[in-house]
Amino acid sequence: MLMGTMPPTEVYPSERVIVLLSCALSFLGSSLLVFTHALWPELRTRPRQLLLYLSLADLLSAASYFYGVLQDFDSTSWDCVLQGALSTFSNTSSFFWTTAIAFYLYITIVRGAPTGTGLLCFFHGMSWGVPLAITVAAVVLKKIGYDASNVSVGWCWVNLEAADQVLWMLLTGKLWELLAYVILPVLYILIKKHINRAHAALSEYRPILARAPAFQPRTSIADKKLILIPLIFIFLRIWSTIRFILTLCSSPAVQNPVLVVLHGIGNTFQGGANCIMFVLCTRAIRNRLLSSLCCGHYGGLHQPSQSLERGYQRAKPPKNTEAGQMNAEITST
C-alpha cells in the first residue's frame, strides 16, 4: 500500500479553524456568484453562464469539505464515504468547468468560431458526466474512504486500504489537476497573444481610441484577468500536488503544518477566489452590489455604464472591432 506504512497526519484545531473559515468564505463567494447571476438577467453572458456552473460545483465542494474538516474522520464510515464522494465529484467537476471556460474563450476569441448550444451541451456532458462516472465507479468499487489526512486535511478521499491507491488518486482528481496546470496557462497565453496582436493591428486608430474613456480600463482589466486566472488556480492547487508527491515518496514532510494549512485553503477557497475575480473585481457587478446594499437600488448606476459602453462602441474603428469584442468578452466574466 502507498500510505499504509505512514503515520496519520494530525490536523490540529487551529488548522481546522483556518480551513473551515476558508470553506465558509468559498461557500459565500460561490453563493454570491449564483445570486448575481439570478438577480440580473441582463448580465447573463455565455462566459458568466459557464461561471455559474463552476460556482455550483465550488458550492458543493466547499460544503462537503466543510463537513469533512469538521468531522476530522479517523476511520471509514458511511458519512465519510458520502462526504468523499461529494467532494470528489464537485472538485473534479470544478477542474472541468475551469478548463471549459478557458476553452470557450479560446474558441470564441482566437478561433472566432461560432458557439451554440452544442458546445454548451458538450461542456455539460464532460464537466458533470465524467466526474459523476468516476465518482460512482469509485464508490461502487469501495475506493472512497479514510485516507489518514496524508493527501487531505481531515476529509475523506481515496481509501487507505485500496490496493491501487495511486491510480484512483489520479482518476479522482490528480490527473485532471495536473492537466489543468498545463492547459490553462497555454490557453490563456494564446488568448493574450491574440489580443495583443489585434491591438497592434489597430495602432492606426489609437488617436481615436484614446478619446474613449472605457477602452483603456477595459484593456487593462482584460490583460490582468488573463494573467491572474491561471496563476490563482495554480497557486491554490499546487500545495495539494506537493503533498501528493511527498506522499508518493513517503516523505515525513507531508505532515508539515504549513503545507497542511496551505493544502486545506487551496482545495477549499476556489469559490472565494472566483468571487473576488468575477464579482468584486468586475466593475458592473461591483457597482450594482454596492448600490443595492447602500441605496436599495441599482438603476442609477446602470445608465453611466451604458453610456460608457456606447462611447466605447462609437470609438471603435469602423472595419475591425475584434479587439474591443475580445476585451468585452474577458471583462464580462
Coordinates of C-alpha atoms in Angstrom, one line a residue:
M1 CA 0.0 0.0 0.0
L2 CA 1.1 3.6 -0.7
M3 CA 0.2 5.1 2.7
G4 CA -0.2 2.0 4.9
T5 CA 3.3 2.4 6.4
M6 CA 2.9 6.2 7.0
P7 CA 1.5 7.5 10.3
P8 CA -1.7 9.6 10.0
T9 CA -1.3 13.3 9.7
E10 CA -2.7 15.1 12.8
V11 CA -4.9 18.1 11.9
Y12 CA -4.6 20.5 14.8
P13 CA -7.6 22.6 16.0
S14 CA -6.1 25.8 14.8
E15 CA -5.5 24.3 11.3
R16 CA -9.1 23.1 11.2
V17 CA -10.4 26.5 12.1
I18 CA -8.4 28.2 9.3
V19 CA -9.6 25.6 6.7
L20 CA -13.2 25.8 8.0
L21 CA -13.1 29.6 7.6
S22 CA -11.8 29.1 4.0
C23 CA -14.7 26.7 3.3
A24 CA -17.2 29.2 4.6
L25 CA -15.7 32.1 2.6
S26 CA -15.7 29.9 -0.5
F27 CA -19.3 28.9 0.1
L28 CA -20.3 32.6 0.5
G29 CA -18.3 33.6 -2.6
S30 CA -19.9 30.9 -4.8
S31 CA -23.4 31.8 -3.4
L32 CA -22.8 35.4 -4.3
L33 CA -21.8 34.4 -7.9
V34 CA -25.1 32.4 -8.2
F35 CA -27.0 35.3 -6.6
T36 CA -25.8 37.9 -9.0
H37 CA -26.5 35.6 -12.0
A38 CA -30.1 35.1 -10.8
L39 CA -30.7 38.7 -9.8
W40 CA -29.6 40.5 -13.0
P41 CA -30.6 38.6 -16.2
E42 CA -29.1 41.3 -18.5
L43 CA -25.6 40.3 -17.3
R44 CA -26.0 36.7 -18.2
T45 CA -23.4 36.4 -20.9
R46 CA -22.2 33.0 -22.0
P47 CA -18.9 33.2 -20.1
R48 CA -20.8 34.1 -16.9
Q49 CA -23.2 31.2 -17.6
L50 CA -20.3 28.9 -17.6
L51 CA -19.0 30.6 -14.4
L52 CA -22.4 29.8 -12.8
Y53 CA -21.9 26.1 -13.3
L54 CA -18.4 26.4 -12.0
S55 CA -19.8 28.2 -8.9
L56 CA -22.3 25.4 -8.3
A57 CA -19.5 22.8 -8.3
D58 CA -17.5 25.0 -6.0
L59 CA -20.5 25.5 -3.7
L60 CA -20.9 21.7 -3.3
S61 CA -17.2 21.3 -2.9
A62 CA -17.0 23.9 -0.1
A63 CA -19.9 22.4 1.7
S64 CA -18.6 18.8 1.5
Y65 CA -15.1 19.8 2.6
F66 CA -16.5 21.8 5.5
Y67 CA -18.3 18.7 6.8
G68 CA -15.2 16.6 6.3
V69 CA -12.9 19.1 8.1
L70 CA -15.5 19.5 10.9
Q71 CA -15.7 15.7 11.4
D72 CA -12.0 15.1 11.0
F73 CA -12.6 11.4 10.2
D74 CA -10.4 8.7 11.7
S75 CA -12.0 5.7 10.0
T76 CA -14.1 4.8 7.0
S77 CA -17.8 5.3 7.8
W78 CA -21.0 5.9 5.8
D79 CA -20.7 9.7 6.1
C80 CA -17.0 9.5 5.3
V81 CA -17.8 7.8 2.1
L82 CA -20.7 10.2 1.3
Q83 CA -18.5 13.2 2.0
G84 CA -15.6 11.8 0.0
A85 CA -17.9 11.1 -2.9
L86 CA -19.5 14.5 -2.9
S87 CA -16.1 16.3 -2.7
T88 CA -14.6 14.0 -5.3
F89 CA -17.4 14.8 -7.8
S90 CA -17.6 18.5 -7.1
N91 CA -13.8 19.0 -7.1
T92 CA -13.3 17.1 -10.3
S93 CA -16.2 19.0 -11.9
S94 CA -14.6 22.3 -10.8
F95 CA -11.5 21.3 -12.8
F96 CA -13.5 20.6 -15.9
W97 CA -15.6 23.8 -15.7
T98 CA -12.5 25.9 -15.1
T99 CA -10.9 24.3 -18.2
A100 CA -14.2 24.7 -20.2
I101 CA -14.2 28.4 -19.6
A102 CA -10.7 28.7 -20.9
F103 CA -11.6 26.6 -24.0
Y104 CA -14.7 28.7 -24.6
L105 CA -12.7 31.9 -24.5
Y106 CA -10.0 30.4 -26.8
I107 CA -12.6 29.2 -29.3
T108 CA -14.5 32.5 -29.4
I109 CA -11.6 34.9 -29.3
V110 CA -8.7 33.2 -31.0
R111 CA -10.5 30.9 -33.5
G112 CA -13.5 33.2 -33.9
A113 CA -15.7 30.1 -34.2
P114 CA -19.5 30.4 -33.5
T115 CA -20.6 28.8 -30.2
G116 CA -24.1 27.4 -30.0
T117 CA -26.0 25.1 -27.7
G118 CA -24.0 22.1 -29.0
L119 CA -20.8 23.3 -27.4
L120 CA -22.6 24.0 -24.1
C121 CA -24.1 20.5 -24.1
F122 CA -20.6 19.1 -24.7
F123 CA -19.3 21.1 -21.7
H124 CA -22.2 19.8 -19.6
G125 CA -21.5 16.2 -20.6
M126 CA -17.8 16.4 -19.9
S127 CA -17.9 18.6 -16.7
W128 CA -20.8 16.7 -15.0
G129 CA -20.8 13.4 -16.7
V130 CA -17.1 12.4 -16.4
P131 CA -16.8 13.3 -12.7
L132 CA -20.1 11.5 -12.0
A133 CA -19.0 8.4 -13.7
I134 CA -15.6 8.4 -11.9
T135 CA -17.2 9.0 -8.6
V136 CA -19.9 6.3 -9.0
A137 CA -17.2 3.8 -10.0
A138 CA -15.0 4.8 -7.0
V139 CA -17.9 4.3 -4.6
V140 CA -19.1 1.0 -6.1
L141 CA -15.6 -0.4 -6.0
K142 CA -15.1 0.9 -2.4
K143 CA -12.2 3.2 -3.3
I144 CA -13.6 6.1 -1.3
G145 CA -12.8 6.2 2.4
Y146 CA -10.4 7.3 5.2
D147 CA -7.0 8.4 4.0
A148 CA -5.2 9.5 7.2
S149 CA -5.1 13.1 6.0
N150 CA -1.8 12.5 4.2
V151 CA -3.4 13.6 1.0
S152 CA -6.3 15.6 2.5
V153 CA -6.9 17.8 5.6
G154 CA -9.4 15.9 7.6
W155 CA -11.8 15.0 4.9
C156 CA -12.1 11.6 3.2
W157 CA -10.8 10.8 -0.3
V158 CA -9.2 7.5 -1.5
N159 CA -9.3 4.7 1.0
L160 CA -6.1 3.7 2.7
E161 CA -7.0 0.0 2.1
A162 CA -7.3 0.4 -1.7
A163 CA -4.5 -1.7 -3.3
D164 CA -4.4 0.7 -6.3
Q165 CA -4.4 4.0 -4.5
V166 CA -2.3 5.9 -6.9
L167 CA -4.5 5.0 -9.9
W168 CA -7.6 6.2 -8.1
M169 CA -6.0 9.3 -6.7
L170 CA -5.2 10.2 -10.3
L171 CA -8.6 9.3 -11.6
T172 CA -10.5 11.1 -8.8
G173 CA -8.6 14.4 -9.1
K174 CA -4.8 14.5 -9.5
L175 CA -4.8 13.6 -13.2
W176 CA -7.2 16.5 -14.1
E177 CA -5.4 18.8 -11.7
L178 CA -2.0 18.1 -13.5
L179 CA -3.6 18.5 -16.9
A180 CA -5.1 21.9 -15.8
Y181 CA -1.7 23.1 -14.8
V182 CA -0.6 22.8 -18.5
I183 CA -3.9 23.5 -20.3
L184 CA -4.9 26.7 -18.5
P185 CA -1.6 28.7 -18.9
V186 CA -1.3 27.6 -22.6
L187 CA -4.8 28.7 -23.5
Y188 CA -4.7 32.0 -21.7
I189 CA -1.2 32.8 -23.1
L190 CA -2.6 32.1 -26.6
I191 CA -5.6 34.3 -25.9
K192 CA -3.5 37.2 -24.6
K193 CA -1.1 37.0 -27.5
H194 CA -4.0 37.1 -29.9
I195 CA -5.5 40.1 -28.2
N196 CA -2.1 41.9 -28.2
R197 CA -1.7 41.2 -32.0
A198 CA -5.2 42.6 -32.6
H199 CA -4.3 45.7 -30.6
A200 CA -1.1 46.2 -32.6
A201 CA -3.1 45.8 -35.9
L202 CA -5.4 48.7 -34.7
S203 CA -2.5 51.0 -34.0
E204 CA -3.6 53.5 -36.7
Y205 CA -6.8 54.0 -34.7
R206 CA -5.1 54.8 -31.4
P207 CA -5.8 58.6 -31.6
I208 CA -9.5 57.8 -31.9
L209 CA -9.5 55.1 -29.2
A210 CA -7.6 57.4 -26.8
R211 CA -10.7 59.6 -26.7
A212 CA -12.8 56.6 -25.4
P213 CA -12.8 56.6 -21.6
A214 CA -13.7 53.0 -21.4
F215 CA -11.2 51.5 -23.8
Q216 CA -8.0 51.7 -21.7
P217 CA -9.6 50.4 -18.5
R218 CA -11.2 47.5 -20.3
T219 CA -8.0 46.6 -21.9
S220 CA -6.1 46.8 -18.6
I221 CA -8.7 44.7 -16.8
A222 CA -8.7 42.0 -19.6
D223 CA -4.9 41.8 -19.5
K224 CA -4.8 41.4 -15.7
K225 CA -7.5 38.8 -15.7
L226 CA -5.9 36.7 -18.4
I227 CA -2.7 36.6 -16.3
L228 CA -4.4 36.1 -12.9
I229 CA -6.8 33.3 -13.8
P230 CA -4.2 30.6 -14.3
L231 CA -1.9 32.0 -11.7
I232 CA -4.5 31.9 -9.0
F233 CA -5.6 28.4 -9.9
I234 CA -2.1 27.1 -9.8
F235 CA -1.3 28.9 -6.6
L236 CA -4.3 27.5 -4.8
R237 CA -3.9 23.9 -6.1
I238 CA -0.1 23.5 -6.1
W239 CA 0.0 22.7 -2.3
S240 CA -2.2 19.7 -2.8
T241 CA 0.1 18.5 -5.6
I242 CA 3.1 18.9 -3.4
R243 CA 1.6 16.9 -0.6
F244 CA 0.6 14.2 -3.2
I245 CA 4.2 13.9 -4.5
L246 CA 5.6 13.9 -0.9
T247 CA 3.1 11.1 -0.1
L248 CA 4.3 9.1 -3.1
C249 CA 7.9 9.5 -1.8
S250 CA 6.8 8.5 1.7
S251 CA 8.3 11.8 3.0
P252 CA 7.5 12.9 6.5
A253 CA 7.4 16.5 5.2
V254 CA 3.8 15.7 4.1
Q255 CA 2.8 16.4 7.7
N256 CA 4.4 19.9 7.8
P257 CA 1.7 22.1 9.4
V258 CA 2.3 25.0 6.9
L259 CA 1.8 22.6 4.0
V260 CA -1.3 21.2 5.6
V261 CA -2.9 24.6 6.1
L262 CA -2.0 25.7 2.5
H263 CA -3.4 22.5 1.1
G264 CA -6.6 23.0 3.1
I265 CA -7.0 26.6 1.9
G266 CA -6.1 25.8 -1.7
N267 CA -8.6 23.0 -2.0
T268 CA -11.4 24.9 -0.4
F269 CA -11.0 28.5 -1.5
Q270 CA -11.6 28.3 -5.2
G271 CA -15.1 29.7 -4.9
G272 CA -13.9 32.6 -2.9
A273 CA -11.1 33.4 -5.4
N274 CA -13.6 33.3 -8.3
C275 CA -15.9 35.7 -6.4
I276 CA -13.1 38.1 -5.9
M277 CA -12.1 37.9 -9.6
F278 CA -15.5 37.9 -11.2
V279 CA -17.7 39.9 -8.8
L280 CA -15.6 42.2 -6.6
C281 CA -13.1 43.0 -9.5
T282 CA -15.8 43.3 -12.2
R283 CA -17.0 46.9 -12.1
A284 CA -20.5 46.4 -13.5
I285 CA -21.3 43.7 -10.8
R286 CA -19.5 45.5 -8.0
N287 CA -21.3 48.8 -8.7
R288 CA -24.7 47.1 -8.7
L289 CA -23.9 45.2 -5.4
L290 CA -22.8 48.4 -3.7
S291 CA -25.8 50.3 -5.0
S292 CA -28.2 47.5 -3.8
L293 CA -26.5 47.4 -0.4
C294 CA -26.2 51.1 0.2
C295 CA -29.2 52.6 -1.6
G296 CA -31.6 49.7 -2.1
H297 CA -31.5 50.1 -5.9
Y298 CA -29.0 49.8 -8.8
G299 CA -30.8 51.5 -11.7
G300 CA -28.9 54.8 -11.3
L301 CA -25.5 53.1 -11.8
H302 CA -26.6 51.2 -14.8
Q303 CA -27.0 54.3 -17.0
P304 CA -23.4 55.6 -16.8
S305 CA -22.2 52.1 -17.6
Q306 CA -24.4 52.0 -20.7
S307 CA -23.2 55.5 -21.8
L308 CA -19.6 54.4 -21.4
E309 CA -20.3 51.3 -23.4
R310 CA -21.9 53.4 -26.2
G311 CA -18.9 55.7 -26.2
Y312 CA -16.6 52.7 -26.5
Q313 CA -18.7 51.3 -29.4
R314 CA -18.6 54.7 -31.2
A315 CA -14.8 55.0 -30.7
K316 CA -14.1 51.6 -32.2
P317 CA -12.7 51.5 -35.8
P318 CA -15.4 51.0 -38.4
K319 CA -13.9 47.9 -40.1
N320 CA -12.2 46.0 -37.3
T321 CA -13.9 45.6 -34.0
E322 CA -12.1 42.4 -32.9
A323 CA -10.0 44.0 -30.1
G324 CA -13.0 45.7 -28.5
Q325 CA -15.1 42.5 -28.7
M326 CA -12.3 40.5 -27.1
N327 CA -11.9 42.9 -24.2
A328 CA -15.7 42.9 -23.7
E329 CA -15.7 39.1 -23.6
I330 CA -13.0 38.9 -20.9
T331 CA -14.2 41.8 -18.8
S332 CA -17.7 40.5 -18.8
T333 CA -16.6 37.4 -16.8

